[in-house]
Coordinates of C-alpha atoms in Angstrom, one line a residue:
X21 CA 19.6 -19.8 -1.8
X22 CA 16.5 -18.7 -0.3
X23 CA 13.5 -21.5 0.1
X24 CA 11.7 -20.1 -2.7
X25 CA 14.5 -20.6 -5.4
X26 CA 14.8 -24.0 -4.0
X27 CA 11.3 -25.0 -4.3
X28 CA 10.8 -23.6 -8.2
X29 CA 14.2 -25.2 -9.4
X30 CA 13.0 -28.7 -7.5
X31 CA 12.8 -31.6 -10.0
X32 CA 9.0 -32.2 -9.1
X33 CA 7.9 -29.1 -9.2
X34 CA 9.7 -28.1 -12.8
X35 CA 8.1 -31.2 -13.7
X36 CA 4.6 -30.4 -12.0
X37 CA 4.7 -27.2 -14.2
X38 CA 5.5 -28.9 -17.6
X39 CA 2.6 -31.1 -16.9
X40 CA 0.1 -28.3 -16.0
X41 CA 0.8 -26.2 -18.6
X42 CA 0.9 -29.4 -21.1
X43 CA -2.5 -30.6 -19.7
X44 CA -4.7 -26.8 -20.6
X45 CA -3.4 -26.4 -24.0
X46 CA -1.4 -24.6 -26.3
X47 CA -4.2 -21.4 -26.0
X48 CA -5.1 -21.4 -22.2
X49 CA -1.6 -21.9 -21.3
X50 CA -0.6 -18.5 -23.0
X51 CA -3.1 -16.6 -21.9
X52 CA -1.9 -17.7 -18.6
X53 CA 1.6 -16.7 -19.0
X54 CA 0.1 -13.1 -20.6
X55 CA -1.8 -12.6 -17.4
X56 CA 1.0 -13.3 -14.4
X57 CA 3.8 -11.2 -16.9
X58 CA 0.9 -8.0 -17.1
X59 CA 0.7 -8.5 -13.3
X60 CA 4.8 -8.8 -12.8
X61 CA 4.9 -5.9 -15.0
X62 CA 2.4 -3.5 -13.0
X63 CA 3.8 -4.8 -9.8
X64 CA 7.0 -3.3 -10.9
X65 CA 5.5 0.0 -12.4
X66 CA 2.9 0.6 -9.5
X67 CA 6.3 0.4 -6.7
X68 CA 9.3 2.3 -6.3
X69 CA 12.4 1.6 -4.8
X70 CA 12.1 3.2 -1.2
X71 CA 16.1 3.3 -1.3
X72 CA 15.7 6.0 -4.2
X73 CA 13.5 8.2 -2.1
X74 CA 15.0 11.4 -0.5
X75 CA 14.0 12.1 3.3
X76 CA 12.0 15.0 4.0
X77 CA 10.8 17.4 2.2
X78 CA 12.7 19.6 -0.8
X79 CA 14.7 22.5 0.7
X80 CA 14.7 20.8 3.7
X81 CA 18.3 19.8 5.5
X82 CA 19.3 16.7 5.8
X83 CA 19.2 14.3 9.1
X84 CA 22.2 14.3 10.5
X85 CA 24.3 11.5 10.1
X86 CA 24.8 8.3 12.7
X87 CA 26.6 9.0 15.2
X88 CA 25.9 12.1 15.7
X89 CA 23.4 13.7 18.5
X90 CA 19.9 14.1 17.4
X91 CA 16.4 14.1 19.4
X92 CA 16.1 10.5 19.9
X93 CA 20.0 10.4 20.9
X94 CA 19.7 13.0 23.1
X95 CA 16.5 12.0 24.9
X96 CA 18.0 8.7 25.6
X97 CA 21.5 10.4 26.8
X98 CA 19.0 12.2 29.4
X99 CA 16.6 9.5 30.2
X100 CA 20.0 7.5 31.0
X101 CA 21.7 10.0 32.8
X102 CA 18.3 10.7 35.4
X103 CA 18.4 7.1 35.8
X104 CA 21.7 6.7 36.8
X105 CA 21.8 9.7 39.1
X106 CA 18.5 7.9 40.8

């Protein structure tokens, strides 16, 4: 359980949070709750999941998959090999 979930489902601060809200009202503590939801709510529209994202552009091919050599890979392959032969 991260730290986070920890801290909000702690006994003092569930009950710091039913005295908060009890202490502003029936009114204020709504209009509260309305404004942190509308923010969850754009925070969620305004983002997307970078996971869904395709690389590159369209048309483009793929990158090739790990393992296999690409310009990073072989630059390192080379930069190994001149050090070695040094």
């Amino acid at each position: 359980m991260s730290v986070r979930k920890a801290h909000n489902s702690g006994r003092n601060h569930l009950r710091n949070v039913v005295e908060y809200y009890q202490e502003i009202g029936h009114e204020k503590a709504q209009s509260v709750i309305d404004s942190i939801t509308n923010s969850y709510a754009a925070e969620g529209q305004a983002s997307s999941n970078p996971m869904l994202q395709q690389p590159g552009a369209p048309g483009a091919y793929p990158p090739p998959p790990f393992g296999f050599p690409g310009k990073f890979q072989s630059r390192f392959f080379l930069l190994s090999f001149q050090r070695a032969s040094l």
